[in-house]
PDB file of C-alpha atoms in Angstrom:
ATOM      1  CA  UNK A 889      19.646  45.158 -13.276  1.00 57.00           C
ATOM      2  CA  UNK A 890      22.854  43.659 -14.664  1.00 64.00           C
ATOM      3  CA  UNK A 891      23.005  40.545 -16.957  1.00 61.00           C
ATOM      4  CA  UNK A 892      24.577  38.584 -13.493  1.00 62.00           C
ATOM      5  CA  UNK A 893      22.421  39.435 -11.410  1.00 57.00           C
ATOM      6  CA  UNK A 894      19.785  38.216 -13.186  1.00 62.00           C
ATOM      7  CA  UNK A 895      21.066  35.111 -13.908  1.00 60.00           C
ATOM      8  CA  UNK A 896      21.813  34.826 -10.741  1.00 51.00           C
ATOM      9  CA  UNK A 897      18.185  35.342  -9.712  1.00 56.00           C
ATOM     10  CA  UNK A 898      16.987  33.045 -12.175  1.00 53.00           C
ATOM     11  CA  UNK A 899      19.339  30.396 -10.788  1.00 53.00           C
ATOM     12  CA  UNK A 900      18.216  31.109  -7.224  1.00 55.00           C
ATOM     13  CA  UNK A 901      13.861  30.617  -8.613  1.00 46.00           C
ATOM     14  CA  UNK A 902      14.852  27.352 -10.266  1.00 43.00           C
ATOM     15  CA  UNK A 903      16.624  25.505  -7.260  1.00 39.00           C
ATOM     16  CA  UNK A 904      13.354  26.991  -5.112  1.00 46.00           C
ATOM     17  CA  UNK A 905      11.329  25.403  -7.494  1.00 39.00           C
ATOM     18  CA  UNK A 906      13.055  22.211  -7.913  1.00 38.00           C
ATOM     19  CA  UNK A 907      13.071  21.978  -4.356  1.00 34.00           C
ATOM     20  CA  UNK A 908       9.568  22.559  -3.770  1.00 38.00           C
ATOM     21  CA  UNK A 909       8.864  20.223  -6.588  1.00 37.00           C
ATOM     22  CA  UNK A 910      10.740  17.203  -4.850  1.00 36.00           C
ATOM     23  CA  UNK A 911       9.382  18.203  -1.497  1.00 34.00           C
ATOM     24  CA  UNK A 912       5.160  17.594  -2.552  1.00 44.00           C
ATOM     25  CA  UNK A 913       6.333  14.389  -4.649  1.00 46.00           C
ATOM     26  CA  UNK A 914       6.925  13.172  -1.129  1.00 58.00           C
ATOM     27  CA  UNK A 915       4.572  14.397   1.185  1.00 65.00           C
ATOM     28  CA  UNK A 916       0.945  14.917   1.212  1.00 65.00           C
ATOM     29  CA  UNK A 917      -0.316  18.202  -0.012  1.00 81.00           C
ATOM     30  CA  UNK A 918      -3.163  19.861   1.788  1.00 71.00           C
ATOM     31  CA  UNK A 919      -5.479  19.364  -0.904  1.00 74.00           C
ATOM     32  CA  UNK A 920      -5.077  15.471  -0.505  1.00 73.00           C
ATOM     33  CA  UNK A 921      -5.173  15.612   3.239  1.00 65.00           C
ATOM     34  CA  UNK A 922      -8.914  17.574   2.885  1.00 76.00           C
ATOM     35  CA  UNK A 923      -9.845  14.650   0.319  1.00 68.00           C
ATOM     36  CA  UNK A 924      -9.431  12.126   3.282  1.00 77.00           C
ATOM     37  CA  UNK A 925     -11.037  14.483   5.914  1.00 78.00           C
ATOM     38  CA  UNK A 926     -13.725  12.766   7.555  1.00 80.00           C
ATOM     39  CA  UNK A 927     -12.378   8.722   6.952  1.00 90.00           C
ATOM     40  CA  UNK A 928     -11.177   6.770   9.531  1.00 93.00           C
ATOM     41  CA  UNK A 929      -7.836   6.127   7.701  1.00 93.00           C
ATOM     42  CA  UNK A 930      -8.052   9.798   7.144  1.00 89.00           C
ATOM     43  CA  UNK A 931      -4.656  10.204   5.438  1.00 87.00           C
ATOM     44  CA  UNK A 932      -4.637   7.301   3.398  1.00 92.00           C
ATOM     45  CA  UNK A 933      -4.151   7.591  -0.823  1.00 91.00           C
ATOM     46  CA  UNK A 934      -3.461   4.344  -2.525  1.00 87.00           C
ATOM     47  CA  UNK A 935      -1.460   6.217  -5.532  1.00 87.00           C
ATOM     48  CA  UNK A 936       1.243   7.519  -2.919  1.00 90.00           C
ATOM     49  CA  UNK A 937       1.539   4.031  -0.874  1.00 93.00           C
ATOM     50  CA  UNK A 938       4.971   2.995  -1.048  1.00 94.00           C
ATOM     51  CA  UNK A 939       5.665   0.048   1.323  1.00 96.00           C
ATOM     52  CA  UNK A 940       2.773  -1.977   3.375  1.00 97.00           C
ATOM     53  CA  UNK A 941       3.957  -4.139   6.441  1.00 98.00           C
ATOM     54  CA  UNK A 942       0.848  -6.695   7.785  1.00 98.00           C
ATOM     55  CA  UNK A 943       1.280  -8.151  11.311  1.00 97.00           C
ATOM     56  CA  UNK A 944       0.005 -10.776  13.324  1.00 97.00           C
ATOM     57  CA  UNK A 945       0.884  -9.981  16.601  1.00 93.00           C
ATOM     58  CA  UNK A 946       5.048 -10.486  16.217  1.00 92.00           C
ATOM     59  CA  UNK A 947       4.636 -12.597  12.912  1.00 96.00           C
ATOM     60  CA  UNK A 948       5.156 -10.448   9.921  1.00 97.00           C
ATOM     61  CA  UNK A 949       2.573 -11.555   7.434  1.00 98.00           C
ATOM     62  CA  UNK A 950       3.385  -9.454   4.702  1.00 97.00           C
ATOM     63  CA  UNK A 951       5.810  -6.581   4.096  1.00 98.00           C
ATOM     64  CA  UNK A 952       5.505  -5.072   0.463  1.00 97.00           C
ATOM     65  CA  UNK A 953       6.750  -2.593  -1.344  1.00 95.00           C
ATOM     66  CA  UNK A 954       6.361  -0.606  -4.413  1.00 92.00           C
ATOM     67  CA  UNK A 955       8.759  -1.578  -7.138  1.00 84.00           C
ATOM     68  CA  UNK A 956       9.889   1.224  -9.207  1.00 67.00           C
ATOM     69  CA  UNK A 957      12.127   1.929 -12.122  1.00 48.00           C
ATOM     70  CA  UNK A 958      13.331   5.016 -14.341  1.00 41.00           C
ATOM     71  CA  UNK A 959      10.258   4.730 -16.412  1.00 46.00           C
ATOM     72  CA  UNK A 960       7.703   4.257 -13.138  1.00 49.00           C
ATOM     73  CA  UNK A 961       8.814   6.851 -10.567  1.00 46.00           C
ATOM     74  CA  UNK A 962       6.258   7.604  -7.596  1.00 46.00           C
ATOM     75  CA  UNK A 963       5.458  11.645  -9.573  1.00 44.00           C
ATOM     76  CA  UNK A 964       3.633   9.912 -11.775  1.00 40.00           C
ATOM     77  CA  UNK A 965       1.361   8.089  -9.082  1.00 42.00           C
ATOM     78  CA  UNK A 966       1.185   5.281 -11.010  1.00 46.00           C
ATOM     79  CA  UNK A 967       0.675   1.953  -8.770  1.00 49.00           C
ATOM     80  CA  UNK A 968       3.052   0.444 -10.161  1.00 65.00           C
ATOM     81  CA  UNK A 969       4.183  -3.242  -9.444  1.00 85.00           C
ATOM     82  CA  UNK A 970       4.703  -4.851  -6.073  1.00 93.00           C
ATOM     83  CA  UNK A 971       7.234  -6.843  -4.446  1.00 95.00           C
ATOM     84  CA  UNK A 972       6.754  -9.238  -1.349  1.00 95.00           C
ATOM     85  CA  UNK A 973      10.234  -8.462   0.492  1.00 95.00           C
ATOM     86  CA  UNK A 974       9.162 -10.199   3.790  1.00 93.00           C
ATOM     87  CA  UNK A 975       8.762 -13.189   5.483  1.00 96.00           C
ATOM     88  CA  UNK A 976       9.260 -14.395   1.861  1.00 95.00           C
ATOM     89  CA  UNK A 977      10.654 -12.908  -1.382  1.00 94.00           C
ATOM     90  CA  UNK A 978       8.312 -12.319  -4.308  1.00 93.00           C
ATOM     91  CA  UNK A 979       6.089 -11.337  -6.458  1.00 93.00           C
ATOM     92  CA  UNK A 980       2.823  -9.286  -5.155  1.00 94.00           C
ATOM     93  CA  UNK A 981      -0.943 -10.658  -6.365  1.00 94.00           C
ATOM     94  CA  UNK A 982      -1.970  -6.995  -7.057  1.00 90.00           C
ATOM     95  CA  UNK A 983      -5.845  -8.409  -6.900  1.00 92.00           C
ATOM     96  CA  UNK A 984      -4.698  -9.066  -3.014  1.00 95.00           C
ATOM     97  CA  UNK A 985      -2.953  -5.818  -2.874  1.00 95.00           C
ATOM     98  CA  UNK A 986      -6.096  -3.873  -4.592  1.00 94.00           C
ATOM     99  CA  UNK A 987      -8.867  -5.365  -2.227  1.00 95.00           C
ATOM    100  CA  UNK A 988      -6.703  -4.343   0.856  1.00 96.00           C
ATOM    101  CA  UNK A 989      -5.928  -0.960  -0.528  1.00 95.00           C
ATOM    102  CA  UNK A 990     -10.183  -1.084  -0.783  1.00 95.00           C
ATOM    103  CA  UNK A 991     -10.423  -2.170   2.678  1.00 96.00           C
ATOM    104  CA  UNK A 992      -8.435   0.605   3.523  1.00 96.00           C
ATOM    105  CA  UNK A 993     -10.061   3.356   1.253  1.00 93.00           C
ATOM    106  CA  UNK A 994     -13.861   2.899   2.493  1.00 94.00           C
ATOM    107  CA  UNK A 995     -13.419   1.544   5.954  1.00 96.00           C
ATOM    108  CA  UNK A 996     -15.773   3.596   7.812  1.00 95.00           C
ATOM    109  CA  UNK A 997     -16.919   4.064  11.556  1.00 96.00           C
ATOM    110  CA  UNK A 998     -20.146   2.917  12.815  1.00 96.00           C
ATOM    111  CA  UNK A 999     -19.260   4.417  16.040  1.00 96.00           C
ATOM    112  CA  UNK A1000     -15.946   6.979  17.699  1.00 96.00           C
ATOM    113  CA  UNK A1001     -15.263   6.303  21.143  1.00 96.00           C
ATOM    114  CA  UNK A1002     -13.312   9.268  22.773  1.00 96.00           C
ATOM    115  CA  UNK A1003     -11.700   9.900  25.659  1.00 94.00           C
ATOM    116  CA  UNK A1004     -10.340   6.159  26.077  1.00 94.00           C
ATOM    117  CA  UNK A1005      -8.181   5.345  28.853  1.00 94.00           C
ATOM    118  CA  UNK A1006      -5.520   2.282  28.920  1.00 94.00           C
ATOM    119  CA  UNK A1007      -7.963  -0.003  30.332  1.00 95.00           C
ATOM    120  CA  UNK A1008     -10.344   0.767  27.834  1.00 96.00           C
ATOM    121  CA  UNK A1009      -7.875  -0.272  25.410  1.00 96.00           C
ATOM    122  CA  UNK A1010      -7.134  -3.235  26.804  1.00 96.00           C
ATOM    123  CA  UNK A1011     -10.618  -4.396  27.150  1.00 96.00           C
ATOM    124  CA  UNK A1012     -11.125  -2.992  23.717  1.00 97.00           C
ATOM    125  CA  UNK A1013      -8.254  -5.627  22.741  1.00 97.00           C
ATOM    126  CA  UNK A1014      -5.868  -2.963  21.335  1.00 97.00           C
ATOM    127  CA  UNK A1015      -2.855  -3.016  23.751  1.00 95.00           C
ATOM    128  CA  UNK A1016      -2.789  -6.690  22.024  1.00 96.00           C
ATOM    129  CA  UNK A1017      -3.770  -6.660  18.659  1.00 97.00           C
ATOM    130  CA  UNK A1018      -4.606  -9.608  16.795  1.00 97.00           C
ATOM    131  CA  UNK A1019      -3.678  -7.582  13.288  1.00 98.00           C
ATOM    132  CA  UNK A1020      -1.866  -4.474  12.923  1.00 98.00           C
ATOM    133  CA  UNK A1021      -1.550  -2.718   9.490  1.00 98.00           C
ATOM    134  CA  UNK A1022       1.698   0.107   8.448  1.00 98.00           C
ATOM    135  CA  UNK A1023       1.435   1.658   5.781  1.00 97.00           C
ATOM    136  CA  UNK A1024       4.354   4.106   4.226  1.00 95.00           C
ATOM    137  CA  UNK A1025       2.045   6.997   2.901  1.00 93.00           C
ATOM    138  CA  UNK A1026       4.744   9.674   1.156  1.00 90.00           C
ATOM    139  CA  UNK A1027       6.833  10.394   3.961  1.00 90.00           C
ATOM    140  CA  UNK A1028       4.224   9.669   7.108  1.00 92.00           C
ATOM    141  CA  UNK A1029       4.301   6.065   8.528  1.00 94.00           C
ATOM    142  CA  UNK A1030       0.680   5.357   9.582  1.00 94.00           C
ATOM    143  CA  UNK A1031       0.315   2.198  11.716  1.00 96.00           C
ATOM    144  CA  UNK A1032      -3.590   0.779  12.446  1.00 97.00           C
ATOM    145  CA  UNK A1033      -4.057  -1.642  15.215  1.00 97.00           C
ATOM    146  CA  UNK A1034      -7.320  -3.929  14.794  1.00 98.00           C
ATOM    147  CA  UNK A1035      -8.619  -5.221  18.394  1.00 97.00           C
ATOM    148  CA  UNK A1036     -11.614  -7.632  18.952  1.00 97.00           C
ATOM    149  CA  UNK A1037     -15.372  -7.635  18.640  1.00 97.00           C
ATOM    150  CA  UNK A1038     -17.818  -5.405  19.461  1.00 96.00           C
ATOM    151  CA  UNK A1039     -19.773  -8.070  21.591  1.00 93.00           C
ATOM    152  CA  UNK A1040     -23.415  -8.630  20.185  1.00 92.00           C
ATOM    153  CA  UNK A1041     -22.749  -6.683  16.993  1.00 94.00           C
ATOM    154  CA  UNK A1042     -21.060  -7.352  13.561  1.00 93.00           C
ATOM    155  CA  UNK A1043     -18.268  -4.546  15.141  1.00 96.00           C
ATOM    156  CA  UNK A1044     -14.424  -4.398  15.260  1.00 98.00           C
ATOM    157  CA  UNK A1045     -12.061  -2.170  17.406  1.00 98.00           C
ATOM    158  CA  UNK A1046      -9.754  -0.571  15.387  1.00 97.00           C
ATOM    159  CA  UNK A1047      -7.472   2.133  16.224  1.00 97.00           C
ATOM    160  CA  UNK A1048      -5.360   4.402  13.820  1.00 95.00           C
ATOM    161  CA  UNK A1049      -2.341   5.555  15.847  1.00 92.00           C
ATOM    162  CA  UNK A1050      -2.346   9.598  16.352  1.00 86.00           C
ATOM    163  CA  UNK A1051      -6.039   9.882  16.541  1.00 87.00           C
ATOM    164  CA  UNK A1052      -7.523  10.649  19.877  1.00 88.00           C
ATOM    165  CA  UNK A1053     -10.358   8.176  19.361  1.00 95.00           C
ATOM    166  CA  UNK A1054     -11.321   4.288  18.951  1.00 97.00           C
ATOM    167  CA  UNK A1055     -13.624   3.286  16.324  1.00 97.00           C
ATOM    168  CA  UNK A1056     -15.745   0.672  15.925  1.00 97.00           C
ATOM    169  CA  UNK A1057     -15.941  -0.641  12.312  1.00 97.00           C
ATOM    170  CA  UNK A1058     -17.673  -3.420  10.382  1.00 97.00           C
ATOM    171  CA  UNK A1059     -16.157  -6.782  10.551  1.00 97.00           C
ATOM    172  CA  UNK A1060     -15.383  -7.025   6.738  1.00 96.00           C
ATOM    173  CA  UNK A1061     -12.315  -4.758   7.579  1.00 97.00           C
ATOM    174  CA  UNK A1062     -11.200  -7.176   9.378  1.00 97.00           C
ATOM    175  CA  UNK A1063     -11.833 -10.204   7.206  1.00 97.00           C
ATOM    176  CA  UNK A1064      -9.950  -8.334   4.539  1.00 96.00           C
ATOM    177  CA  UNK A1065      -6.724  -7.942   6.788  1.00 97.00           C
ATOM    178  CA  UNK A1066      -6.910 -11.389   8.361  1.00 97.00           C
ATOM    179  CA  UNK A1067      -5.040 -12.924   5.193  1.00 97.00           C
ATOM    180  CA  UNK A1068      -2.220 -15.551   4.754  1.00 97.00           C
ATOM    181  CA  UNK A1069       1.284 -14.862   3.339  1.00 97.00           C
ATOM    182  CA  UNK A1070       0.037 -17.435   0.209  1.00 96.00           C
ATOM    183  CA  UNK A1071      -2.988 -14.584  -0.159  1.00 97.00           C
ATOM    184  CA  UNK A1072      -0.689 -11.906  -1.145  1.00 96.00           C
ATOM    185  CA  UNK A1073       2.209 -13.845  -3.312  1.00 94.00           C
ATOM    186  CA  UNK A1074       1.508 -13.909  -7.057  1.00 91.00           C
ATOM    187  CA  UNK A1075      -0.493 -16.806  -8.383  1.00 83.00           C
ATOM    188  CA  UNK A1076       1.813 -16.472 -11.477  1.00 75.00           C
ATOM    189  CA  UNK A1077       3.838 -19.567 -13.040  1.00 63.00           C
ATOM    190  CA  UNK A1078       5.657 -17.037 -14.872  1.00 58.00           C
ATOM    191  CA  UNK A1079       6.503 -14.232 -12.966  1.00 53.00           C
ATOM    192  CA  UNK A1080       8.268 -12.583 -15.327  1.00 54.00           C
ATOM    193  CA  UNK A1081       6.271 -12.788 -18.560  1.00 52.00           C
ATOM    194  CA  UNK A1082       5.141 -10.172 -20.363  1.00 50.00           C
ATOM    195  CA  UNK A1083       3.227 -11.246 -23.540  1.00 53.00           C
ATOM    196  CA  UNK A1084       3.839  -8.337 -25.443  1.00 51.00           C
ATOM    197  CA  UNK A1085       7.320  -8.735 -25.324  1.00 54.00           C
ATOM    198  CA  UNK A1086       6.994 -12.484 -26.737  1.00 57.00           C
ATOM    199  CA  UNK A1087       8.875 -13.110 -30.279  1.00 67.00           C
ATOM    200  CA  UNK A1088       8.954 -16.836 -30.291  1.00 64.00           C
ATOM    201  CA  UNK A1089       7.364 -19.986 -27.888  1.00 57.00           C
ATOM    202  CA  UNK A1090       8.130 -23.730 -28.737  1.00 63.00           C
ATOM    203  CA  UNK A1091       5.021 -25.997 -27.690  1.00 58.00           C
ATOM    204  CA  UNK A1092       6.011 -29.924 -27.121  1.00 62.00           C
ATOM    205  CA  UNK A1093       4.238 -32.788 -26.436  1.00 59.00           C
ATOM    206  CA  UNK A1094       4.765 -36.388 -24.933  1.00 57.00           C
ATOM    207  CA  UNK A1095       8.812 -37.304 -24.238  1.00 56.00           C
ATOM    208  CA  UNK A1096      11.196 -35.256 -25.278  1.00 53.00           C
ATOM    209  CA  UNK A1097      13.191 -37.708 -27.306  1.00 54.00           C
ATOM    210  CA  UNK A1098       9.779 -38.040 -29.778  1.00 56.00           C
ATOM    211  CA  UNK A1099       7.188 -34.757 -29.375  1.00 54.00           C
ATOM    212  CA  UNK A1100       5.849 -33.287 -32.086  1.00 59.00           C
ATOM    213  CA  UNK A1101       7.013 -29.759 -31.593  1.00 58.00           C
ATOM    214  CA  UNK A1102       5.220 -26.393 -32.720  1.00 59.00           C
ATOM    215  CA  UNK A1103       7.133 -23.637 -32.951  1.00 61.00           C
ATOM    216  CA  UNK A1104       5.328 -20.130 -33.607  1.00 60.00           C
ATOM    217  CA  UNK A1105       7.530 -16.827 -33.985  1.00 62.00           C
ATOM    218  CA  UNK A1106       5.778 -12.739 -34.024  1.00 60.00           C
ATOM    219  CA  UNK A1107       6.996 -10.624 -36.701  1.00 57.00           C
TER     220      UNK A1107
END
């Protein structure tokens, strides 16, 4: 084989690779979709959650998304920080983000209802739901719709939209979706601060015109 060709063939493996590399960082690879086998938000993984949208019927609760730099792609599946992009601008409480992303993770069905016509789904309150959840996993956009009680049980009618079934679900699943826009906006006064990036602070007390002042600096 001549010294072009095989350059030629190694350029041809690399761009196959590459490619294939760029194509699992954004879908879900069949090892991950066998992890989730079995769970009622079966192809839900926190680490590849890019953007989260939280309805109440048309009202747009909260629509966040994963805030990434150079440093913090999505191939490292770090979580990263959080942005609140909608109805207001923001920074995300990521103890608000992490107890939904737990909500999501061990929801589990007390009971699968299949075969379920349009008026079951109506009656079931899903045609109207009173919360409905989207969630950007990699490239698939997975949208759950949470109806209304079981009636006489602790139950919830929740429906994940390309499944053939209805499930009922404990109530806590709910209680951790029915949330405020206040719930998920950082409770930081200082948004931006990073204490290991602090060289200096200046403490003051009393007026201005007479405070004693305190000035500390890192070396």
């Amino acid at each position: 084989m001549s010294k072009q060709a095989t350059w030629v063939l190694a350029t041809i493996a690399a761009v196959m690779l590459g490619f294939i590399v760029i194509y699992e960082q954004h879908t879900l690879t069949s090892s991950e979709v066998e992890s989730r086998r079995g769970q009622v938000l079966n192809r839900f993984l926190r680490d590849r959650v890019t953007r989260v949208t939280l309805q109440r019927g048309d009202d747009v609760v909260a629509t966040m998304q994963r805030d990434t730099s150079e440093e913090e792609t999505l191939d490292t599946m770090n979580v990263g920080t959080w942005r609140l992009s909608a109805p207001v601008q923001g920074e995300v409480d990521t103890d608000a983000l992490d107890a939904l992303f737990l909500a999501c993770d061990s929801v589990t069905a007390r009971r699968t209802i299949s075969n379920v016509s349009d008026e079951d789904r109506a009656t079931f309150g899903l045609d109207d739901p009173r919360l409905m959840l989207t969630l950007q996993v990699a490239d698939e956009t997975q949208i759950v719709r949470v109806g209304g009680d079981e009636e006489g049980t602790e139950g919830v009618f929740v429906e994940v939209e390309g499944a053939d079934v209805v499930y009922i679900v404990g109530r806590d699943f709910f209680e951790a979706l029915d949330q405020s826009t206040d719930h998920f906006r950082s409770k930081r006064l200082v948004p931006d601060f990073v204490p290991r990036e602090l060289t200096q602070f200046v403490l003051t007390g009393g007026s201005t015109a007479t405070a004693p002042e305190t000035r500390i600096e890192a070396h």
